[in-house]
CSV table of C-alpha atoms and ligand atoms in Angstrom, one decimal:
chain,number,residue,atom,x,y,z
A,1,UNK,CA,200.7,138.8,182.6
A,2,UNK,CA,199.5,138.8,186.1
A,3,UNK,CA,199.1,142.4,187.3
A,4,UNK,CA,200.8,141.7,190.7
A,5,UNK,CA,203.9,140.2,188.9
A,6,UNK,CA,203.8,143.1,186.4
A,7,UNK,CA,203.9,145.6,189.3
A,8,UNK,CA,206.7,143.7,191.0
A,9,UNK,CA,208.7,143.5,187.9
A,10,UNK,CA,208.5,147.3,187.6
A,11,UNK,CA,209.6,147.6,191.2
A,12,UNK,CA,212.5,145.2,190.6
A,13,UNK,CA,213.6,147.3,187.6
A,14,UNK,CA,213.9,150.3,190.0
A,15,UNK,CA,215.7,148.2,192.6
A,16,UNK,CA,218.4,147.3,190.1
A,17,UNK,CA,218.9,151.0,189.6
A,18,UNK,CA,218.7,151.9,193.3
A,19,UNK,CA,221.2,149.2,194.2
A,20,UNK,CA,223.6,150.5,191.5
A,21,UNK,CA,223.2,154.1,192.8
A,22,UNK,CA,223.9,152.9,196.4
A,23,UNK,CA,226.9,151.0,195.3
A,24,UNK,CA,228.2,154.2,193.8
A,25,UNK,CA,227.4,156.2,196.9
A,26,UNK,CA,229.3,153.7,199.0
A,27,UNK,CA,232.2,153.4,196.5
A,28,UNK,CA,233.1,157.2,196.7
A,29,UNK,CA,234.1,157.2,200.5
A,30,UNK,CA,235.9,153.9,200.0
A,31,UNK,CA,238.0,155.4,197.2
A,32,UNK,CA,238.8,158.5,199.3
A,33,UNK,CA,239.7,156.2,202.3
A,34,UNK,CA,242.3,154.7,200.1
A,35,UNK,CA,243.9,158.1,199.5
A,36,UNK,CA,243.5,159.1,203.1
A,37,UNK,CA,245.3,155.9,204.1
A,38,UNK,CA,248.1,156.6,201.5
A,39,UNK,CA,248.4,160.1,202.9
A,40,UNK,CA,248.6,158.9,206.5
A,41,UNK,CA,251.3,156.4,205.5
A,42,UNK,CA,253.4,159.1,204.0
A,43,UNK,CA,252.8,161.5,206.9
A,44,UNK,CA,254.1,158.7,209.2
A,45,UNK,CA,257.1,158.2,207.0
A,46,UNK,CA,257.8,161.9,207.1
A,47,UNK,CA,257.6,162.1,210.8
A,48,UNK,CA,259.9,159.1,211.2
A,49,UNK,CA,262.5,160.5,208.8
A,50,UNK,CA,262.3,164.0,210.4
A,51,UNK,CA,262.7,162.6,213.9
A,52,UNK,CA,265.6,160.2,213.1
A,53,UNK,CA,267.4,163.1,211.2
A,54,UNK,CA,267.1,165.2,214.2
A,55,UNK,CA,268.4,162.6,216.5
A,56,UNK,CA,271.4,161.8,214.2
A,57,UNK,CA,272.3,165.5,213.9
A,58,UNK,CA,272.0,166.0,217.7
A,59,UNK,CA,274.4,163.0,218.3
A,60,UNK,CA,276.8,164.4,215.6
A,61,UNK,CA,276.8,167.8,217.4
A,62,UNK,CA,277.4,166.1,220.8
A,63,UNK,CA,280.3,164.1,219.3
A,64,UNK,CA,281.7,167.3,217.9
A,65,UNK,CA,281.6,168.9,221.3
A,66,UNK,CA,283.4,165.9,222.7
A,67,UNK,CA,286.1,166.3,220.0
A,68,UNK,CA,286.5,169.9,221.1
A,69,UNK,CA,286.9,168.8,224.7
A,70,UNK,CA,289.5,166.2,223.7
A,71,UNK,CA,291.3,168.9,221.7
A,72,UNK,CA,291.5,171.1,224.8
A,73,UNK,CA,292.9,168.2,226.8
A,74,UNK,CA,295.5,167.5,224.2
A,75,UNK,CA,296.5,171.2,224.0
A,76,UNK,CA,296.8,171.3,227.8
A,77,UNK,CA,298.9,168.1,227.9
A,78,UNK,CA,301.1,169.5,225.1
A,79,UNK,CA,301.8,172.6,227.2
A,80,UNK,CA,302.6,170.5,230.3
A,81,UNK,CA,304.8,168.2,228.2
A,82,UNK,CA,307.0,171.1,227.2
A,83,UNK,CA,307.6,171.8,230.9
A,84,UNK,CA,308.5,168.2,231.7
A,85,UNK,CA,311.6,167.9,233.7
A,86,UNK,CA,312.5,164.3,233.1
A,87,UNK,CA,312.5,162.2,230.0
A,88,UNK,CA,310.2,159.7,231.8
A,89,UNK,CA,307.7,162.5,232.5
A,90,UNK,CA,307.9,163.6,228.9
A,91,UNK,CA,307.3,160.1,227.6
A,92,UNK,CA,304.3,159.8,230.0
A,93,UNK,CA,302.7,162.9,228.6
A,94,UNK,CA,303.4,161.8,225.1
A,95,UNK,CA,301.6,158.4,225.7
A,96,UNK,CA,298.7,160.2,227.3
A,97,UNK,CA,298.4,162.5,224.3
A,98,UNK,CA,298.6,159.6,221.9
A,99,UNK,CA,295.7,157.9,223.7
A,100,UNK,CA,293.6,161.0,223.5
A,101,UNK,CA,294.4,161.5,219.9
A,102,UNK,CA,293.2,158.0,219.2
A,103,UNK,CA,290.0,158.7,221.0
A,104,UNK,CA,289.6,161.9,219.1
A,105,UNK,CA,289.9,160.0,215.8
A,106,UNK,CA,287.1,157.6,216.8
A,107,UNK,CA,284.9,160.5,218.1
A,108,UNK,CA,285.4,162.5,214.8
A,109,UNK,CA,284.6,159.4,212.7
A,110,UNK,CA,281.4,158.8,214.7
A,111,UNK,CA,280.4,162.5,214.4
A,112,UNK,CA,280.9,162.3,210.6
A,113,UNK,CA,278.9,159.1,210.4
A,114,UNK,CA,276.0,160.7,212.3
A,115,UNK,CA,276.2,163.8,210.1
A,116,UNK,CA,275.9,161.6,207.0
A,117,UNK,CA,272.9,159.7,208.6
A,118,UNK,CA,271.2,162.9,209.5
A,119,UNK,CA,271.5,164.5,206.1
A,120,UNK,CA,270.3,161.3,204.4
A,121,UNK,CA,267.3,161.2,206.7
A,122,UNK,CA,266.7,164.9,206.0
A,123,UNK,CA,266.7,164.3,202.3
A,124,UNK,CA,264.2,161.5,202.8
A,125,UNK,CA,262.0,163.7,204.9
A,126,UNK,CA,262.1,166.4,202.2
A,127,UNK,CA,261.0,163.8,199.7
A,128,UNK,CA,258.2,162.6,201.9
A,129,UNK,CA,257.1,166.1,202.4
A,130,UNK,CA,256.8,166.6,198.7
A,131,UNK,CA,254.7,163.4,198.5
A,132,UNK,CA,252.5,164.5,201.4
A,133,UNK,CA,251.8,167.9,199.8
A,134,UNK,CA,251.0,166.3,196.4
A,135,UNK,CA,248.6,163.7,197.9
A,136,UNK,CA,247.0,166.5,200.0
A,137,UNK,CA,246.2,168.5,196.8
A,138,UNK,CA,245.0,165.3,195.1
A,139,UNK,CA,242.7,164.4,198.0
A,140,UNK,CA,241.2,167.8,198.2
A,141,UNK,CA,240.4,167.6,194.5
A,142,UNK,CA,239.0,164.1,194.9
A,143,UNK,CA,236.9,165.1,197.8
A,144,UNK,CA,235.4,168.2,196.0
A,145,UNK,CA,234.7,165.9,193.0
A,146,UNK,CA,233.1,163.3,195.1
A,147,UNK,CA,230.9,165.9,196.9
A,148,UNK,CA,229.5,167.1,193.6
A,149,UNK,CA,229.0,163.5,192.5
A,150,UNK,CA,227.3,162.5,195.8
A,151,UNK,CA,224.8,165.3,195.5
A,152,UNK,CA,223.7,164.1,192.0
A,153,UNK,CA,223.6,160.5,193.3
A,154,UNK,CA,221.6,161.4,196.4
A,155,UNK,CA,219.1,163.4,194.4
A,156,UNK,CA,218.8,160.5,191.9
A,157,UNK,CA,218.2,158.1,194.8
A,158,UNK,CA,215.4,160.4,196.2
A,159,UNK,CA,213.7,160.3,192.8
A,160,UNK,CA,213.9,156.5,192.5
A,161,UNK,CA,212.6,156.1,195.9
A,162,UNK,CA,209.6,158.3,195.1
A,163,UNK,CA,208.8,156.4,192.0
A,164,UNK,CA,209.2,153.1,193.9
A,165,UNK,CA,206.7,154.2,196.6
A,166,UNK,CA,204.2,155.1,193.9
A,167,UNK,CA,204.8,151.6,192.2
A,168,UNK,CA,204.3,149.8,195.4
A,169,UNK,CA,200.8,151.2,195.7
A,170,UNK,CA,198.1,148.6,195.6
A,171,UNK,CA,200.5,145.6,195.9
A,172,UNK,CA,199.0,142.8,198.1
A,173,UNK,CA,200.9,142.9,201.4
A,174,UNK,CA,201.8,139.1,201.1
A,175,UNK,CA,203.6,139.6,197.9
A,176,UNK,CA,205.2,142.8,198.9
A,177,UNK,CA,206.5,141.4,202.2
A,178,UNK,CA,207.9,138.3,200.4
A,179,UNK,CA,209.5,140.6,197.7
A,180,UNK,CA,211.0,143.0,200.2
A,181,UNK,CA,212.4,140.2,202.4
A,182,UNK,CA,214.1,138.4,199.5
A,183,UNK,CA,215.4,141.7,198.1
A,184,UNK,CA,217.0,142.4,201.5
A,185,UNK,CA,218.4,138.9,201.9
A,186,UNK,CA,219.6,138.0,198.4
A,187,UNK,CA,219.4,141.1,196.2
A,188,UNK,CA,218.1,141.3,192.6
A,189,UNK,CA,216.7,139.6,190.7
A,190,UNK,CA,214.0,138.6,193.2
A,191,UNK,CA,211.7,137.4,190.5
A,192,UNK,CA,212.5,134.5,188.1
A,193,UNK,CA,210.3,133.5,185.1
A,194,UNK,CA,209.5,129.8,184.5
A,195,UNK,CA,210.3,128.6,181.0
A,196,UNK,CA,209.7,125.0,180.0
A,197,UNK,CA,209.5,123.9,183.7
A,198,UNK,CA,212.9,125.5,184.4
A,199,UNK,CA,213.5,128.4,186.8
A,200,UNK,CA,215.3,131.1,184.7
A,201,UNK,CA,217.0,132.4,187.9
A,202,UNK,CA,219.0,129.3,188.5
A,203,UNK,CA,218.3,127.0,185.5
A,204,UNK,CA,217.1,124.2,187.7
A,205,UNK,CA,214.1,122.1,186.8
A,206,UNK,CA,210.9,122.7,188.9
A,207,UNK,CA,208.1,120.3,189.9
A,208,UNK,CA,204.9,120.3,187.9
A,209,UNK,CA,203.1,121.2,191.1
A,210,UNK,CA,205.2,124.5,191.5
A,211,UNK,CA,205.0,125.3,187.8
A,212,UNK,CA,201.2,125.0,188.0
A,213,UNK,CA,201.1,127.2,191.0
A,214,UNK,CA,203.3,129.8,189.5
A,215,UNK,CA,201.1,129.8,186.3
A,216,UNK,CA,198.0,130.3,188.4
A,217,UNK,CA,199.7,133.3,190.0
A,218,UNK,CA,197.3,133.2,193.0
A,219,UNK,CA,200.1,132.8,195.6
A,220,UNK,CA,203.8,133.5,196.1
A,221,UNK,CA,205.6,130.5,194.8
A,222,UNK,CA,209.4,130.3,195.3
A,223,UNK,CA,212.0,128.2,193.5
A,224,UNK,CA,213.2,125.5,195.8
A,225,UNK,CA,216.7,126.0,194.6
A,226,UNK,CA,217.4,129.7,194.4
A,227,UNK,CA,214.5,130.9,196.6
A,228,UNK,CA,213.3,133.4,193.9
A,229,UNK,CA,209.6,134.2,193.3
A,230,UNK,CA,208.5,132.3,190.3
A,231,UNK,CA,206.2,133.7,187.6
A,232,UNK,CA,204.8,132.7,184.2
A,233,UNK,CA,205.8,135.2,181.6
A,234,UNK,CA,202.9,134.4,179.2
A,235,UNK,CA,200.1,134.5,181.7
B,1,ZN,ZN1,215.7,129.0,190.8
Protein backbone atom coordinates (compact mmCIF):
# COMPACT_ATOMS: atom_id res chain seq x y z
CA UNK A 1 0.00 0.00 0.00
CA UNK A 2 1.00 3.59 -0.60
CA UNK A 3 3.24 4.71 2.28
CA UNK A 4 1.37 7.99 2.73
CA UNK A 5 -1.97 6.20 2.93
CA UNK A 6 -0.47 3.69 5.35
CA UNK A 7 0.67 6.53 7.60
CA UNK A 8 -2.66 8.32 7.36
CA UNK A 9 -4.51 5.11 8.24
CA UNK A 10 -2.36 4.74 11.34
CA UNK A 11 -3.20 8.36 12.26
CA UNK A 12 -6.89 7.71 11.65
CA UNK A 13 -6.73 4.69 13.94
CA UNK A 14 -5.50 7.01 16.70
CA UNK A 15 -8.09 9.63 15.86
CA UNK A 16 -10.89 7.13 16.40
CA UNK A 17 -9.48 6.54 19.88
CA UNK A 18 -8.89 10.24 20.53
CA UNK A 19 -12.47 11.11 19.56
CA UNK A 20 -13.77 8.41 21.90
CA UNK A 21 -11.63 9.68 24.82
CA UNK A 22 -12.76 13.25 24.12
CA UNK A 23 -16.37 12.11 24.01
CA UNK A 24 -15.94 10.50 27.44
CA UNK A 25 -14.24 13.65 28.77
CA UNK A 26 -17.18 15.76 27.63
CA UNK A 27 -19.73 13.22 28.89
CA UNK A 28 -18.64 13.40 32.54
CA UNK A 29 -19.49 17.06 33.14
CA UNK A 30 -22.74 16.59 31.18
CA UNK A 31 -23.68 13.76 33.55
CA UNK A 32 -22.80 15.87 36.59
CA UNK A 33 -24.80 18.75 35.15
CA UNK A 34 -27.92 16.55 35.15
CA UNK A 35 -27.43 15.84 38.86
CA UNK A 36 -26.67 19.50 39.56
CA UNK A 37 -29.88 20.53 37.80
CA UNK A 38 -31.86 17.93 39.76
CA UNK A 39 -30.36 19.25 42.99
CA UNK A 40 -31.21 22.81 42.02
CA UNK A 41 -34.84 21.87 41.32
CA UNK A 42 -35.23 20.22 44.73
CA UNK A 43 -33.53 23.16 46.44
CA UNK A 44 -36.06 25.46 44.80
CA UNK A 45 -38.97 23.23 45.84
CA UNK A 46 -37.59 23.20 49.38
CA UNK A 47 -37.36 27.00 49.44
CA UNK A 48 -40.90 27.39 48.11
CA UNK A 49 -42.34 24.87 50.58
CA UNK A 50 -40.48 26.44 53.53
CA UNK A 51 -41.56 29.94 52.54
CA UNK A 52 -45.24 29.07 52.03
CA UNK A 53 -45.23 27.10 55.32
CA UNK A 54 -43.90 30.15 57.14
CA UNK A 55 -46.44 32.44 55.47
CA UNK A 56 -49.39 30.16 56.31
CA UNK A 57 -48.30 29.77 59.93
CA UNK A 58 -47.84 33.53 60.26
CA UNK A 59 -51.37 34.11 58.92
CA UNK A 60 -52.71 31.44 61.31
CA UNK A 61 -51.05 33.19 64.24
CA UNK A 62 -52.46 36.55 63.20
CA UNK A 63 -55.96 35.05 62.91
CA UNK A 64 -55.56 33.53 66.37
CA UNK A 65 -54.67 36.97 67.70
CA UNK A 66 -57.81 38.33 66.07
CA UNK A 67 -59.85 35.56 67.71
CA UNK A 68 -58.41 36.62 71.10
CA UNK A 69 -59.34 40.24 70.39
CA UNK A 70 -62.92 39.25 69.51
CA UNK A 71 -63.09 37.18 72.70
CA UNK A 72 -62.11 40.25 74.68
CA UNK A 73 -64.82 42.27 72.96
CA UNK A 74 -67.41 39.55 73.67
CA UNK A 75 -66.38 39.42 77.32
CA UNK A 76 -66.59 43.19 77.61
CA UNK A 77 -70.01 43.27 75.98
CA UNK A 78 -71.16 40.41 78.23
CA UNK A 79 -70.24 42.42 81.31
CA UNK A 80 -72.03 45.48 79.95
CA UNK A 81 -75.09 43.39 79.04
CA UNK A 82 -75.42 42.35 82.66
CA UNK A 83 -75.69 45.98 83.66
CA UNK A 84 -78.30 46.80 80.98
CA UNK A 85 -81.12 48.82 82.35
CA UNK A 86 -83.75 48.16 79.72
CA UNK A 87 -84.76 45.11 77.82
CA UNK A 88 -84.07 46.98 74.58
CA UNK A 89 -80.51 47.71 75.70
CA UNK A 90 -80.09 44.10 76.74
CA UNK A 91 -81.27 42.85 73.34
CA UNK A 92 -78.94 45.28 71.55
CA UNK A 93 -75.94 43.88 73.46
CA UNK A 94 -77.13 40.37 72.74
CA UNK A 95 -77.31 41.06 68.99
CA UNK A 96 -73.88 42.67 69.00
CA UNK A 97 -72.40 39.70 70.87
CA UNK A 98 -74.01 37.26 68.43
CA UNK A 99 -72.43 39.18 65.52
CA UNK A 100 -68.98 38.99 67.13
CA UNK A 101 -69.44 35.30 67.84
CA UNK A 102 -70.20 34.69 64.16
CA UNK A 103 -67.05 36.63 63.21
CA UNK A 104 -65.09 34.65 65.75
CA UNK A 105 -66.21 31.35 64.23
CA UNK A 106 -65.09 32.43 60.77
CA UNK A 107 -61.74 33.66 62.08
CA UNK A 108 -61.16 30.45 64.01
CA UNK A 109 -62.00 28.37 60.94
CA UNK A 110 -59.56 30.42 58.85
CA UNK A 111 -56.85 30.07 61.49
CA UNK A 112 -57.29 26.30 61.55
CA UNK A 113 -57.16 26.15 57.76
CA UNK A 114 -53.92 28.11 57.68
CA UNK A 115 -52.41 25.89 60.38
CA UNK A 116 -53.28 22.84 58.28
CA UNK A 117 -51.72 24.40 55.17
CA UNK A 118 -48.64 25.43 57.14
CA UNK A 119 -48.15 21.96 58.55
CA UNK A 120 -48.65 20.35 55.17
CA UNK A 121 -46.05 22.64 53.60
CA UNK A 122 -43.67 21.99 56.49
CA UNK A 123 -43.97 18.25 55.85
CA UNK A 124 -43.27 18.88 52.15
CA UNK A 125 -40.24 20.97 53.06
CA UNK A 126 -38.93 18.21 55.33
CA UNK A 127 -39.30 15.70 52.49
CA UNK A 128 -37.54 18.02 50.03
CA UNK A 129 -34.76 18.61 52.52
CA UNK A 130 -34.17 14.87 52.76
CA UNK A 131 -34.04 14.64 48.96
CA UNK A 132 -31.64 17.59 48.74
CA UNK A 133 -29.29 16.00 51.28
CA UNK A 134 -29.39 12.64 49.49
CA UNK A 135 -28.62 14.24 46.12
CA UNK A 136 -25.82 16.30 47.67
CA UNK A 137 -24.20 13.10 48.92
CA UNK A 138 -24.71 11.41 45.54
CA UNK A 139 -23.32 14.39 43.69
CA UNK A 140 -20.23 14.62 45.89
CA UNK A 141 -19.50 10.93 45.23
CA UNK A 142 -20.14 11.33 41.49
CA UNK A 143 -17.83 14.37 41.36
CA UNK A 144 -15.05 12.49 43.11
CA UNK A 145 -15.46 9.50 40.84
CA UNK A 146 -15.47 11.73 37.78
CA UNK A 147 -12.32 13.53 38.93
CA UNK A 148 -10.49 10.22 39.15
CA UNK A 149 -11.87 9.14 35.77
CA UNK A 150 -10.95 12.46 34.13
CA UNK A 151 -7.33 12.22 35.32
CA UNK A 152 -7.01 8.82 33.65
CA UNK A 153 -8.68 10.05 30.45
CA UNK A 154 -6.57 13.22 30.28
CA UNK A 155 -3.37 11.25 30.62
CA UNK A 156 -4.57 8.79 27.97
CA UNK A 157 -5.34 11.73 25.68
CA UNK A 158 -1.85 13.13 26.28
CA UNK A 159 -0.29 9.80 25.34
CA UNK A 160 -2.40 9.48 22.21
CA UNK A 161 -1.51 13.02 21.15
CA UNK A 162 2.15 12.27 21.53
CA UNK A 163 1.94 9.10 19.43
CA UNK A 164 -0.11 11.01 16.88
CA UNK A 165 2.52 13.73 16.53
CA UNK A 166 5.15 11.07 15.91
CA UNK A 167 2.98 9.42 13.25
CA UNK A 168 2.38 12.72 11.47
CA UNK A 169 6.12 13.05 10.95
CA UNK A 170 7.10 12.93 7.31
CA UNK A 171 3.58 13.18 5.91
CA UNK A 172 3.38 15.44 2.81
CA UNK A 173 1.74 18.73 3.86
CA UNK A 174 -0.90 18.54 1.13
CA UNK A 175 -2.17 15.18 2.37
CA UNK A 176 -1.92 16.19 5.98
CA UNK A 177 -3.85 19.40 5.42
CA UNK A 178 -6.64 17.62 3.54
CA UNK A 179 -6.85 14.94 6.19
CA UNK A 180 -6.94 17.38 9.12
CA UNK A 181 -9.54 19.55 7.43
CA UNK A 182 -11.84 16.60 6.74
CA UNK A 183 -11.32 15.18 10.21
CA UNK A 184 -12.43 18.49 11.66
CA UNK A 185 -15.41 18.94 9.39
CA UNK A 186 -16.79 15.40 9.21
CA UNK A 187 -14.98 13.21 11.70
CA UNK A 188 -13.77 9.66 11.15
CA UNK A 189 -13.40 7.78 8.92
CA UNK A 190 -11.66 10.32 6.76
CA UNK A 191 -10.22 7.66 4.46
CA UNK A 192 -12.29 5.28 2.38
CA UNK A 193 -10.96 2.31 0.39
CA UNK A 194 -12.05 1.78 -3.17
CA UNK A 195 -13.35 -1.71 -3.93
CA UNK A 196 -14.68 -2.63 -7.38
CA UNK A 197 -15.12 0.97 -8.36
CA UNK A 198 -17.19 1.67 -5.21
CA UNK A 199 -16.32 3.98 -2.36
CA UNK A 200 -16.47 1.92 0.83
CA UNK A 201 -17.26 5.03 2.83
CA UNK A 202 -20.66 5.59 1.21
CA UNK A 203 -21.08 2.60 -1.13
CA UNK A 204 -21.57 4.87 -4.14
CA UNK A 205 -20.03 4.09 -7.50
CA UNK A 206 -17.02 6.15 -8.60
CA UNK A 207 -15.86 7.34 -12.00
CA UNK A 208 -13.08 5.36 -13.70
CA UNK A 209 -11.06 8.56 -13.69
CA UNK A 210 -11.26 8.91 -9.91
CA UNK A 211 -10.58 5.22 -9.36
CA UNK A 212 -7.48 5.42 -11.52
CA UNK A 213 -6.23 8.50 -9.72
CA UNK A 214 -6.86 6.88 -6.37
CA UNK A 215 -4.97 3.79 -7.49
CA UNK A 216 -2.00 5.85 -8.53
CA UNK A 217 -2.00 7.50 -5.12
CA UNK A 218 0.00 10.49 -6.33
CA UNK A 219 -2.57 13.09 -5.27
CA UNK A 220 -5.43 13.52 -2.83
CA UNK A 221 -8.60 12.14 -4.47
CA UNK A 222 -11.88 12.63 -2.68
CA UNK A 223 -15.15 10.77 -3.14
CA UNK A 224 -17.59 13.10 -4.86
CA UNK A 225 -20.43 11.76 -2.73
CA UNK A 226 -19.09 11.54 0.83
CA UNK A 227 -15.99 13.70 0.48
CA UNK A 228 -13.68 11.08 1.97
CA UNK A 229 -10.12 10.55 0.77
CA UNK A 230 -10.10 7.52 -1.53
CA UNK A 231 -7.32 4.95 -1.56
CA UNK A 232 -6.64 1.59 -3.13
CA UNK A 233 -6.21 -1.12 -0.54
CA UNK A 234 -4.02 -3.38 -2.69
CA UNK A 235 -1.55 -0.86 -4.01
ZN1 LIG B 1 -17.91 8.00 -0.67
